Short mmCIF file of N, CA and C in Angstrom, two decimals:
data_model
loop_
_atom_site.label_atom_id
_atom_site.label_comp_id
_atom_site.label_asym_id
_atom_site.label_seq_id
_atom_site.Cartn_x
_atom_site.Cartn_y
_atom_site.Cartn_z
N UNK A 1 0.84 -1.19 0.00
CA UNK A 1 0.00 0.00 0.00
C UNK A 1 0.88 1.25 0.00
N UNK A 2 0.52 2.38 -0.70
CA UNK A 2 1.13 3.33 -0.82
C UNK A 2 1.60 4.23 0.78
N UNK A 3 2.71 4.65 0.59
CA UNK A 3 2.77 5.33 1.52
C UNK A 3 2.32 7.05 2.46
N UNK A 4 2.29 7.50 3.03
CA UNK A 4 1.56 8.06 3.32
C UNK A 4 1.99 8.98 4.23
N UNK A 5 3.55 8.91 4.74
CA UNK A 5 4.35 9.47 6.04
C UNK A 5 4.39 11.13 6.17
N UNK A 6 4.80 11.52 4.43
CA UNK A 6 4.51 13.01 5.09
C UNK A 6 3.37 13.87 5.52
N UNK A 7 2.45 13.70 4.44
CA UNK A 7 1.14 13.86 4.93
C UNK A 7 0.65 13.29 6.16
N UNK A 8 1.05 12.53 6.88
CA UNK A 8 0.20 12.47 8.66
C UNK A 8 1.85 13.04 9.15
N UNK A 9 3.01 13.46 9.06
CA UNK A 9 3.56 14.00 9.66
C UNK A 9 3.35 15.43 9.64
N UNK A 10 2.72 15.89 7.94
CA UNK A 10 2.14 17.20 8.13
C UNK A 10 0.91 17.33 8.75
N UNK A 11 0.16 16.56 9.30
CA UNK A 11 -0.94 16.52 9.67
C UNK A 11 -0.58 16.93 11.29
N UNK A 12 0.19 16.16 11.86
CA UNK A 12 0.23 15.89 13.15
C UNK A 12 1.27 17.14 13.68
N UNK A 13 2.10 17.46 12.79
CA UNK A 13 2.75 18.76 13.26
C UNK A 13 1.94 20.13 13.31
N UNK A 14 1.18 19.93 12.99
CA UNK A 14 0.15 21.41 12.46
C UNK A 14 -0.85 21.32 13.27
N UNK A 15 -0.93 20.07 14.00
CA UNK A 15 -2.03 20.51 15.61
C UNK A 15 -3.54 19.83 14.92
N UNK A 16 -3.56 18.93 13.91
CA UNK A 16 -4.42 19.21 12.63
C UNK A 16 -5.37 17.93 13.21
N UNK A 17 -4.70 16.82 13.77
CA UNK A 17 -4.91 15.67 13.83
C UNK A 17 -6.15 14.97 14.87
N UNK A 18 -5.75 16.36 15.66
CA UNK A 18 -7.47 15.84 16.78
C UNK A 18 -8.63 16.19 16.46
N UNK A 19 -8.55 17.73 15.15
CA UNK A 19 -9.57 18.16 15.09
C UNK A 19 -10.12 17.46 13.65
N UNK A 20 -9.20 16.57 12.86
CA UNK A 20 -9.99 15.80 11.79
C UNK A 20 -10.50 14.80 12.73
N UNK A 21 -10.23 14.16 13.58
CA UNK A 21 -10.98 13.15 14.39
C UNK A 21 -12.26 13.13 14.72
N UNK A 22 -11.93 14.51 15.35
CA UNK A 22 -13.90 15.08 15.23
C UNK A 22 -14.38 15.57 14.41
N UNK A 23 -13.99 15.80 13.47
CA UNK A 23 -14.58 16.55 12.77
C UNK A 23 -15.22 15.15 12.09
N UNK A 24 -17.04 15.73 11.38
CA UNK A 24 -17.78 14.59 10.82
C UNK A 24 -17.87 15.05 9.30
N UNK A 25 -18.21 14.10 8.72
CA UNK A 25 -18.31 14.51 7.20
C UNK A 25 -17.13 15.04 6.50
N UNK A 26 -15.78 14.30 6.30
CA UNK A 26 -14.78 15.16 6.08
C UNK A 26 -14.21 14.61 4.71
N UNK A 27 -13.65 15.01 3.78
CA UNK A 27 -12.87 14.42 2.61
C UNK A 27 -11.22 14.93 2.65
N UNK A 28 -10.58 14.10 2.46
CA UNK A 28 -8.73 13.89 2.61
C UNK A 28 -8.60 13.52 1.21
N UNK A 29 -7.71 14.53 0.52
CA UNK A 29 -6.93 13.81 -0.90
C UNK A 29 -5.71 14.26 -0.80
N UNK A 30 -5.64 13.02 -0.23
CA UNK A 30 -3.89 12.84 0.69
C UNK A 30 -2.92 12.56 -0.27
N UNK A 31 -1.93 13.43 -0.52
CA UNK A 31 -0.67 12.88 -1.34
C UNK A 31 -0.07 11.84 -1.03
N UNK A 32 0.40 10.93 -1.97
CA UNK A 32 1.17 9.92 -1.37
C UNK A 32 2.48 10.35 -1.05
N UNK A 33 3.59 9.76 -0.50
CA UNK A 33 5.31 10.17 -0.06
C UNK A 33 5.72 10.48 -1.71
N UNK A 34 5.46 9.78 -3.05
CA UNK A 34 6.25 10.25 -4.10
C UNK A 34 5.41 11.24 -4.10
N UNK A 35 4.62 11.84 -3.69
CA UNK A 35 4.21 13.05 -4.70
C UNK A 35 5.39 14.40 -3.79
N UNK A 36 5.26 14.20 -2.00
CA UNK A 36 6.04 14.98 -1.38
C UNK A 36 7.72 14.83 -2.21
N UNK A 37 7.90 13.76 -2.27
CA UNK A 37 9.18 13.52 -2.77
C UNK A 37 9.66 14.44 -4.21
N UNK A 38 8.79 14.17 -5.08
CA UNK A 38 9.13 14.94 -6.02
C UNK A 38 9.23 16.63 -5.92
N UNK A 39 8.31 16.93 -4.84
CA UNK A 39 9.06 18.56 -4.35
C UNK A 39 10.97 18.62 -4.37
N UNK A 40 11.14 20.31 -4.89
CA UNK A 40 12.67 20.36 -4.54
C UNK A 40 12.72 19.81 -2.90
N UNK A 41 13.58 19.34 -2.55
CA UNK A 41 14.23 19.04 -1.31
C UNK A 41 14.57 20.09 -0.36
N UNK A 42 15.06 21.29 -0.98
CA UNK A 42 15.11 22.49 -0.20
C UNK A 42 13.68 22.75 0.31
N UNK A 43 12.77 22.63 -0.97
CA UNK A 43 11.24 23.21 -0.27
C UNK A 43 10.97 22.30 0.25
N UNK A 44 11.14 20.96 0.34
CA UNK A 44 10.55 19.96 1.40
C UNK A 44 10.83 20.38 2.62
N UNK A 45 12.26 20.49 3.31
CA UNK A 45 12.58 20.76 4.53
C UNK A 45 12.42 22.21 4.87
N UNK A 46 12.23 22.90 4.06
CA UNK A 46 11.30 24.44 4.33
C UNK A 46 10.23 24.22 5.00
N UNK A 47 9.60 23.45 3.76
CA UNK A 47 7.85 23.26 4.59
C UNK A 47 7.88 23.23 6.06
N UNK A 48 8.88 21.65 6.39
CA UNK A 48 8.35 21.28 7.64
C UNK A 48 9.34 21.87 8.65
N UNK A 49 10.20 22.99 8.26
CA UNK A 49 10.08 24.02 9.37
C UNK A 49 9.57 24.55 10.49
N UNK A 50 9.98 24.65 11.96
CA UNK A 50 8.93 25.21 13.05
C UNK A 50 8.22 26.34 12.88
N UNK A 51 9.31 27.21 11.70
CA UNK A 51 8.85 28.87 11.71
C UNK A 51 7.80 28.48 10.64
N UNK A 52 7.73 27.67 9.81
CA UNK A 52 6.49 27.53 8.39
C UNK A 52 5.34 26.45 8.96
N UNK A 53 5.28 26.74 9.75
CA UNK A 53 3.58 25.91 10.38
C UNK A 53 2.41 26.38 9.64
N UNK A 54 2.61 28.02 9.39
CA UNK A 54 1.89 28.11 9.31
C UNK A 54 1.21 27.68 7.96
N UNK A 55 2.49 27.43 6.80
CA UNK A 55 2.72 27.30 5.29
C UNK A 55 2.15 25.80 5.21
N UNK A 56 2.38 24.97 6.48
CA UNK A 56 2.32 23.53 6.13
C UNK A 56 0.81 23.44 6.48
N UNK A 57 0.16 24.28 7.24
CA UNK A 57 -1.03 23.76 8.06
C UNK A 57 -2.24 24.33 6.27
N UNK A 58 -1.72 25.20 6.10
CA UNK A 58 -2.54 25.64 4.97
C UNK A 58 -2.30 24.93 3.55
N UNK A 59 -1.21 24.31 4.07
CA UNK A 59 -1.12 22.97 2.80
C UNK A 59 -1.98 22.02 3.09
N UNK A 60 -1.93 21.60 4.48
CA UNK A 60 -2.64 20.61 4.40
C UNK A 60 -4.47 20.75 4.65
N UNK A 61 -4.66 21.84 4.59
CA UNK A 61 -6.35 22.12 4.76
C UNK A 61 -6.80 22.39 3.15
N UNK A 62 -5.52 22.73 2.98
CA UNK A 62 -6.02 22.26 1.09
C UNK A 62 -5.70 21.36 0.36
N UNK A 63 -6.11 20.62 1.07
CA UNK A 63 -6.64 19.29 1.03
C UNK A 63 -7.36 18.06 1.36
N UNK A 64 -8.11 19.29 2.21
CA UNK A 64 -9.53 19.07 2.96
C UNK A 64 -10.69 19.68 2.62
N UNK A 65 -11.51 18.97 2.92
CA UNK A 65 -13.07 19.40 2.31
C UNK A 65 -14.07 19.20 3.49
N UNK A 66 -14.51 19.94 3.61
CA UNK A 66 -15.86 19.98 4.72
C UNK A 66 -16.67 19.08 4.12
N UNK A 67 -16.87 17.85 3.71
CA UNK A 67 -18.23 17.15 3.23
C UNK A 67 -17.56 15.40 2.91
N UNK A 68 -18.59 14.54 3.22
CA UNK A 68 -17.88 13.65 2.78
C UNK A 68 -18.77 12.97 1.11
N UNK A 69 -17.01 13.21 0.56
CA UNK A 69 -17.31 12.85 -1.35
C UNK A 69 -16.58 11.82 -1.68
N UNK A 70 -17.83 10.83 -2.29
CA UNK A 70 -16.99 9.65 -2.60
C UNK A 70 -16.85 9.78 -4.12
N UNK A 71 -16.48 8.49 -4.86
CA UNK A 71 -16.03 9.00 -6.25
C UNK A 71 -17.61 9.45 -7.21
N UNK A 72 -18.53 8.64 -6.55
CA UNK A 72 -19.75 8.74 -7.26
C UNK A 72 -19.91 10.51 -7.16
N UNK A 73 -20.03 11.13 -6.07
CA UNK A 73 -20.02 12.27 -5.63
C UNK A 73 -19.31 13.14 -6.48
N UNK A 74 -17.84 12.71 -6.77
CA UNK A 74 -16.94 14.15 -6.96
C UNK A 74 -17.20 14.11 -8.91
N UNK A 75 -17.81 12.87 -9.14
CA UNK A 75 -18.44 12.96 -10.83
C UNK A 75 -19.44 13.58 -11.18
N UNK A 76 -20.08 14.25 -10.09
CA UNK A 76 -21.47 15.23 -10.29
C UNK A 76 -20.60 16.73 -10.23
N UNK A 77 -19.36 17.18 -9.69
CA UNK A 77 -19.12 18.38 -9.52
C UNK A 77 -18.27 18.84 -10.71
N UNK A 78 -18.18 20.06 -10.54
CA UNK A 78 -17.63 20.80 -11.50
C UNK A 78 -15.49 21.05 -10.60
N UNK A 79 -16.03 21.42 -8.77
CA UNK A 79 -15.37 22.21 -8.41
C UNK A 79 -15.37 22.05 -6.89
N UNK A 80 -14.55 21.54 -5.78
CA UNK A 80 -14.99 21.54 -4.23
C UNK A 80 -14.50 22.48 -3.66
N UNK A 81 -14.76 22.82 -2.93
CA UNK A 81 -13.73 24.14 -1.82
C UNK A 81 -13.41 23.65 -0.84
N UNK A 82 -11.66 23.89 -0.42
CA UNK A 82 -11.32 23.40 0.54
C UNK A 82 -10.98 23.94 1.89
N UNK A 83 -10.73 23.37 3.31
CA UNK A 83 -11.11 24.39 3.86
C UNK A 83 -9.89 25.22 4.20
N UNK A 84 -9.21 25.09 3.31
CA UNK A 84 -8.49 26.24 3.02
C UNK A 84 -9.08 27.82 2.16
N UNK A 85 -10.28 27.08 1.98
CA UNK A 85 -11.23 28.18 1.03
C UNK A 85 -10.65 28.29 -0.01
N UNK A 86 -9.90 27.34 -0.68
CA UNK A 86 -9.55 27.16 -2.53
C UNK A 86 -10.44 26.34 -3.15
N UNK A 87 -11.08 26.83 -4.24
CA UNK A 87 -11.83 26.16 -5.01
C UNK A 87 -10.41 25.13 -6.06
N UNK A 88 -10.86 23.79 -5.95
CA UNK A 88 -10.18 22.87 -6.58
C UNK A 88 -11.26 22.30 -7.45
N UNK A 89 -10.85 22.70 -8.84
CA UNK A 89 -11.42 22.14 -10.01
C UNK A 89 -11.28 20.58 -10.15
N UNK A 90 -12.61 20.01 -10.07
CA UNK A 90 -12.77 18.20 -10.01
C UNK A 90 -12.71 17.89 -12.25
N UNK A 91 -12.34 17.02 -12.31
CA UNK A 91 -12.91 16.38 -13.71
C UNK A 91 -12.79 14.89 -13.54
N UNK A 92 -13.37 14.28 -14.37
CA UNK A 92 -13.73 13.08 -14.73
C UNK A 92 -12.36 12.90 -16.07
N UNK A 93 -11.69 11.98 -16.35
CA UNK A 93 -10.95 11.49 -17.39
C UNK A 93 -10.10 10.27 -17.63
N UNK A 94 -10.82 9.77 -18.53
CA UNK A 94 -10.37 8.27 -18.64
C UNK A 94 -10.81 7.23 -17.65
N UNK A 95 -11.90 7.26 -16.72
CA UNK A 95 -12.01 6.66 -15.67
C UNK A 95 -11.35 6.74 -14.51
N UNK A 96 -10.74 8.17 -14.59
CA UNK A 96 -9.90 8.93 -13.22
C UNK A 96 -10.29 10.09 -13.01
N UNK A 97 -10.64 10.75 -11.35
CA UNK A 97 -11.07 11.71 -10.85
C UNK A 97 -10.06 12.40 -10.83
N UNK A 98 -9.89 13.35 -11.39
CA UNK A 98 -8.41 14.53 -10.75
C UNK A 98 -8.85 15.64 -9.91
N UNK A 99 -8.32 16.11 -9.09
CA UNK A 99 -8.70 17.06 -8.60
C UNK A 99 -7.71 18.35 -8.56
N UNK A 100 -7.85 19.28 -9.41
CA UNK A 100 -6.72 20.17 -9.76
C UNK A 100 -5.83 19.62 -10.36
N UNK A 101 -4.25 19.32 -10.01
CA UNK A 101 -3.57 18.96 -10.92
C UNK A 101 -3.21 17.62 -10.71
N UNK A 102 -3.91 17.02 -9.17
CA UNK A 102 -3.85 15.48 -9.15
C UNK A 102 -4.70 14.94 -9.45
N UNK A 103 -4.48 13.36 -9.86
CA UNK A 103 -5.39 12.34 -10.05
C UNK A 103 -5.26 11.41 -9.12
N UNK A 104 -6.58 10.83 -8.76
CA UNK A 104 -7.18 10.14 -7.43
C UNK A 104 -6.27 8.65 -7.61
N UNK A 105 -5.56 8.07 -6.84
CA UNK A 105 -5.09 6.90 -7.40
C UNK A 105 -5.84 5.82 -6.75
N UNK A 106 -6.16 5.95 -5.59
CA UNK A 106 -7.69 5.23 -4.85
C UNK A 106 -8.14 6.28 -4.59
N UNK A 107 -9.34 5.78 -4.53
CA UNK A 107 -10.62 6.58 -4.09
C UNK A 107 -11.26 5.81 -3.05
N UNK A 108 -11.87 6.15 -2.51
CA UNK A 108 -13.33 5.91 -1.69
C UNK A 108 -12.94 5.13 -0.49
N UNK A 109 -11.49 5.11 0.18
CA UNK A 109 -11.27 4.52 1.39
C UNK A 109 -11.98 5.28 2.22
N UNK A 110 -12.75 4.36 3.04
CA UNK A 110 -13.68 4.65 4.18
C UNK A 110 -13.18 4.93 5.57
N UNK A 111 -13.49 6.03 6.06
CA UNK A 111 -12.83 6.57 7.39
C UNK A 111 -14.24 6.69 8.49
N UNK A 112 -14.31 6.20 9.66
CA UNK A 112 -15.36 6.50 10.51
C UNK A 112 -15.76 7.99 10.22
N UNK A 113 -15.39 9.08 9.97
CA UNK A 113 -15.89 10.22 10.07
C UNK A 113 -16.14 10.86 8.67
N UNK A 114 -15.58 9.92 7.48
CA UNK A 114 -15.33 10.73 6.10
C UNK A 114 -14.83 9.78 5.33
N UNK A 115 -14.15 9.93 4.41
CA UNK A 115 -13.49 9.09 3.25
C UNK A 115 -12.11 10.14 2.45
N UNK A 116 -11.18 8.87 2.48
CA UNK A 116 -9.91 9.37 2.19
C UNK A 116 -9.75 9.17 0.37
N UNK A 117 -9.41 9.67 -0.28
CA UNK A 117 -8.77 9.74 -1.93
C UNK A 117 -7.41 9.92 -1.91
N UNK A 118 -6.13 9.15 -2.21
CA UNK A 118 -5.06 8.84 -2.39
C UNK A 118 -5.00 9.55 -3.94
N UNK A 119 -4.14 10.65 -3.55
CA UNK A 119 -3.88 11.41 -5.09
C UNK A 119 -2.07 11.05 -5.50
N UNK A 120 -1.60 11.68 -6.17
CA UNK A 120 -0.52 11.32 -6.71
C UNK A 120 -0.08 12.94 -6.79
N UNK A 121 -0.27 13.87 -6.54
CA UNK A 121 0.28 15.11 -6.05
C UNK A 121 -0.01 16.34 -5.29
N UNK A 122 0.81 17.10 -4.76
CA UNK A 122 0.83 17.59 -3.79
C UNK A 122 -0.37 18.74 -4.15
N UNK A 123 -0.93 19.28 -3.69
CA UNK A 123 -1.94 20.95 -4.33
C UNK A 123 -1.44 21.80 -3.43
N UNK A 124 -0.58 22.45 -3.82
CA UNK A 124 0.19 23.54 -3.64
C UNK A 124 -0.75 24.84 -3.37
N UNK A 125 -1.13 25.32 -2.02
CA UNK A 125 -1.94 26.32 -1.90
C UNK A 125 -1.38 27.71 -2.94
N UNK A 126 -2.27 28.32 -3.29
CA UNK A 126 -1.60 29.44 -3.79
C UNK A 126 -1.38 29.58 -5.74
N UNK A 127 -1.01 28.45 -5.44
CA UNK A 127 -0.94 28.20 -6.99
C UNK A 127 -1.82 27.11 -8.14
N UNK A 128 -1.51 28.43 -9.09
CA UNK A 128 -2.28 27.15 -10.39
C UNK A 128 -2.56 25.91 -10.94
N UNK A 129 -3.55 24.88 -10.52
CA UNK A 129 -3.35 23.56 -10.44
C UNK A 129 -3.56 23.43 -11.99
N UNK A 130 -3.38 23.92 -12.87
CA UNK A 130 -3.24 23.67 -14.21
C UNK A 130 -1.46 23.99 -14.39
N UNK A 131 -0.92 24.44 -13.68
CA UNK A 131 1.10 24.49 -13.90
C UNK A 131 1.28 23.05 -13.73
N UNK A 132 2.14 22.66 -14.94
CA UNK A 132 2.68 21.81 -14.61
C UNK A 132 3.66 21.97 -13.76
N UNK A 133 4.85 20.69 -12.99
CA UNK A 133 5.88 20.76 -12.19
C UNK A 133 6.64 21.85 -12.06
N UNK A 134 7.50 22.31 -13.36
CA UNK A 134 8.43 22.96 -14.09
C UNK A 134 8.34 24.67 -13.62
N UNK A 135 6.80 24.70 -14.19
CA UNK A 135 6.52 25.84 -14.07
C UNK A 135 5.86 27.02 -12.53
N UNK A 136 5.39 25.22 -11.70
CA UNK A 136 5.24 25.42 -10.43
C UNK A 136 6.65 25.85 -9.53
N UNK A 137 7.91 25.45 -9.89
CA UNK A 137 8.92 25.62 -9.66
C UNK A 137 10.14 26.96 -9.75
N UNK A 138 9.51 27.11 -11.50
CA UNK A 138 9.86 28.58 -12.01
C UNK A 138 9.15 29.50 -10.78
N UNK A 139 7.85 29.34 -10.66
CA UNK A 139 7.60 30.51 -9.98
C UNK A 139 7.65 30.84 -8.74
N UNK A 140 8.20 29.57 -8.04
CA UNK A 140 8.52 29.23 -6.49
C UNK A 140 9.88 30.48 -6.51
N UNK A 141 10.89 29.79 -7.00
CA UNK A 141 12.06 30.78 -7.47
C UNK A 141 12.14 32.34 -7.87
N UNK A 142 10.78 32.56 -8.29
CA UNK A 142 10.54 33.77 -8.59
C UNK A 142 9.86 34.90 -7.21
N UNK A 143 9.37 33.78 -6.76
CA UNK A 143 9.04 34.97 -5.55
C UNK A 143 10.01 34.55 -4.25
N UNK A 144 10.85 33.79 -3.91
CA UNK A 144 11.84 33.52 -3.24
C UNK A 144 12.82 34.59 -3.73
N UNK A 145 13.59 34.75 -5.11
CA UNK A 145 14.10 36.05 -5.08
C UNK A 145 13.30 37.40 -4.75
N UNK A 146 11.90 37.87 -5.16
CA UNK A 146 11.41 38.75 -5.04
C UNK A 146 11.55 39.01 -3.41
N UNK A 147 11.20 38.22 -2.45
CA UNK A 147 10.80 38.17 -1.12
C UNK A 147 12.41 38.48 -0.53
N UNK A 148 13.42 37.59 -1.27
CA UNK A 148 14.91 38.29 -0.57
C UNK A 148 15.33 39.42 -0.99
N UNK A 149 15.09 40.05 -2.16
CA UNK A 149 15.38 41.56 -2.54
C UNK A 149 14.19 42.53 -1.74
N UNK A 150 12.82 42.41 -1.31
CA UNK A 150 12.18 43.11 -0.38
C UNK A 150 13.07 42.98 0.89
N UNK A 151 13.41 41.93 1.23
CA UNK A 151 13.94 41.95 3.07
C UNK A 151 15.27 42.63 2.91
N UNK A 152 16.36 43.02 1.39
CA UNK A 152 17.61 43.40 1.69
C UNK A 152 17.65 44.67 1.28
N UNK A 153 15.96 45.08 0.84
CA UNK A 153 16.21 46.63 0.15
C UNK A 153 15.88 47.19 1.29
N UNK A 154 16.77 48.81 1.30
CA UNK A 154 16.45 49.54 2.59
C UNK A 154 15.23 50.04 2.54
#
């Protein structure tokens, strides 16, 4: 079975983990470890930074959904909002659910409170789930310089 380590380590560092417990009606489209993996390595160990909690906790609520959607469910929508409050564009293709720029690799694991979807990449708050990798990357770089020339200009 696929693995699953960073996502409940981002889960559990972000304080995140008691309140999906209670929480009822919930949907998870949990990256698997290759999808974290394929992040640069610098931004991996950024993320899980003490000072970027706050970067990781809003990663991982976008990728949560207030409702519980199974696959039958997410083939009626256009679009879910997560409670990160990002609308993530759903489609249907080839007999695979994607949701933004991932596709569901299981679906419909059953959780006492909700149901989990195993995607194959990360949804990067903030950004365009139509960028591919490349370009998700270009623009990581682009505001990482922008953000160090604001902190060194007087």
């Amino acid at each position: 079975s696929p693995s699953l380590t960073y996502f409940r380590r981002a889960v559990n560092e972000t304080g995140l983990a008691e309140q999906f417990r209670i929480m009822a009606n919930v949907t998870v489209f949990a990256p698997m470890d290759a999808a974290f993996e394929r992040m640069p390595k610098s931004e991996l160990d950024d993320l899980f930074m003490p000072q970027n909690r706050h970067r990781l906790r809003h990663l991982v609520l976008n990728h949560v959904v207030a409702d519980r959607l199974f696959e039958r469910d997410l083939i009626e929508r256009d679009a879910v909002t997560t409670a990160s409050n990002r609308a993530l564009r759903i489609r249907w293709s080839d007999g695979v659910v994607h949701v933004g720029a991932a596709k569901a690799v299981f679906e419909d694991v059953r959780a006492s409170n909700g149901v989990l979807h195993l995607v194959n990449e990360v949804i990067v708050p903030g950004i365009d789930p139509r960028m591919d990798f490349v370009e998700r990357l270009k623009q990581h770089r682009r505001q990482r310089i922008e953000n160090e020339l604001k902190e060194t200009t007087p």
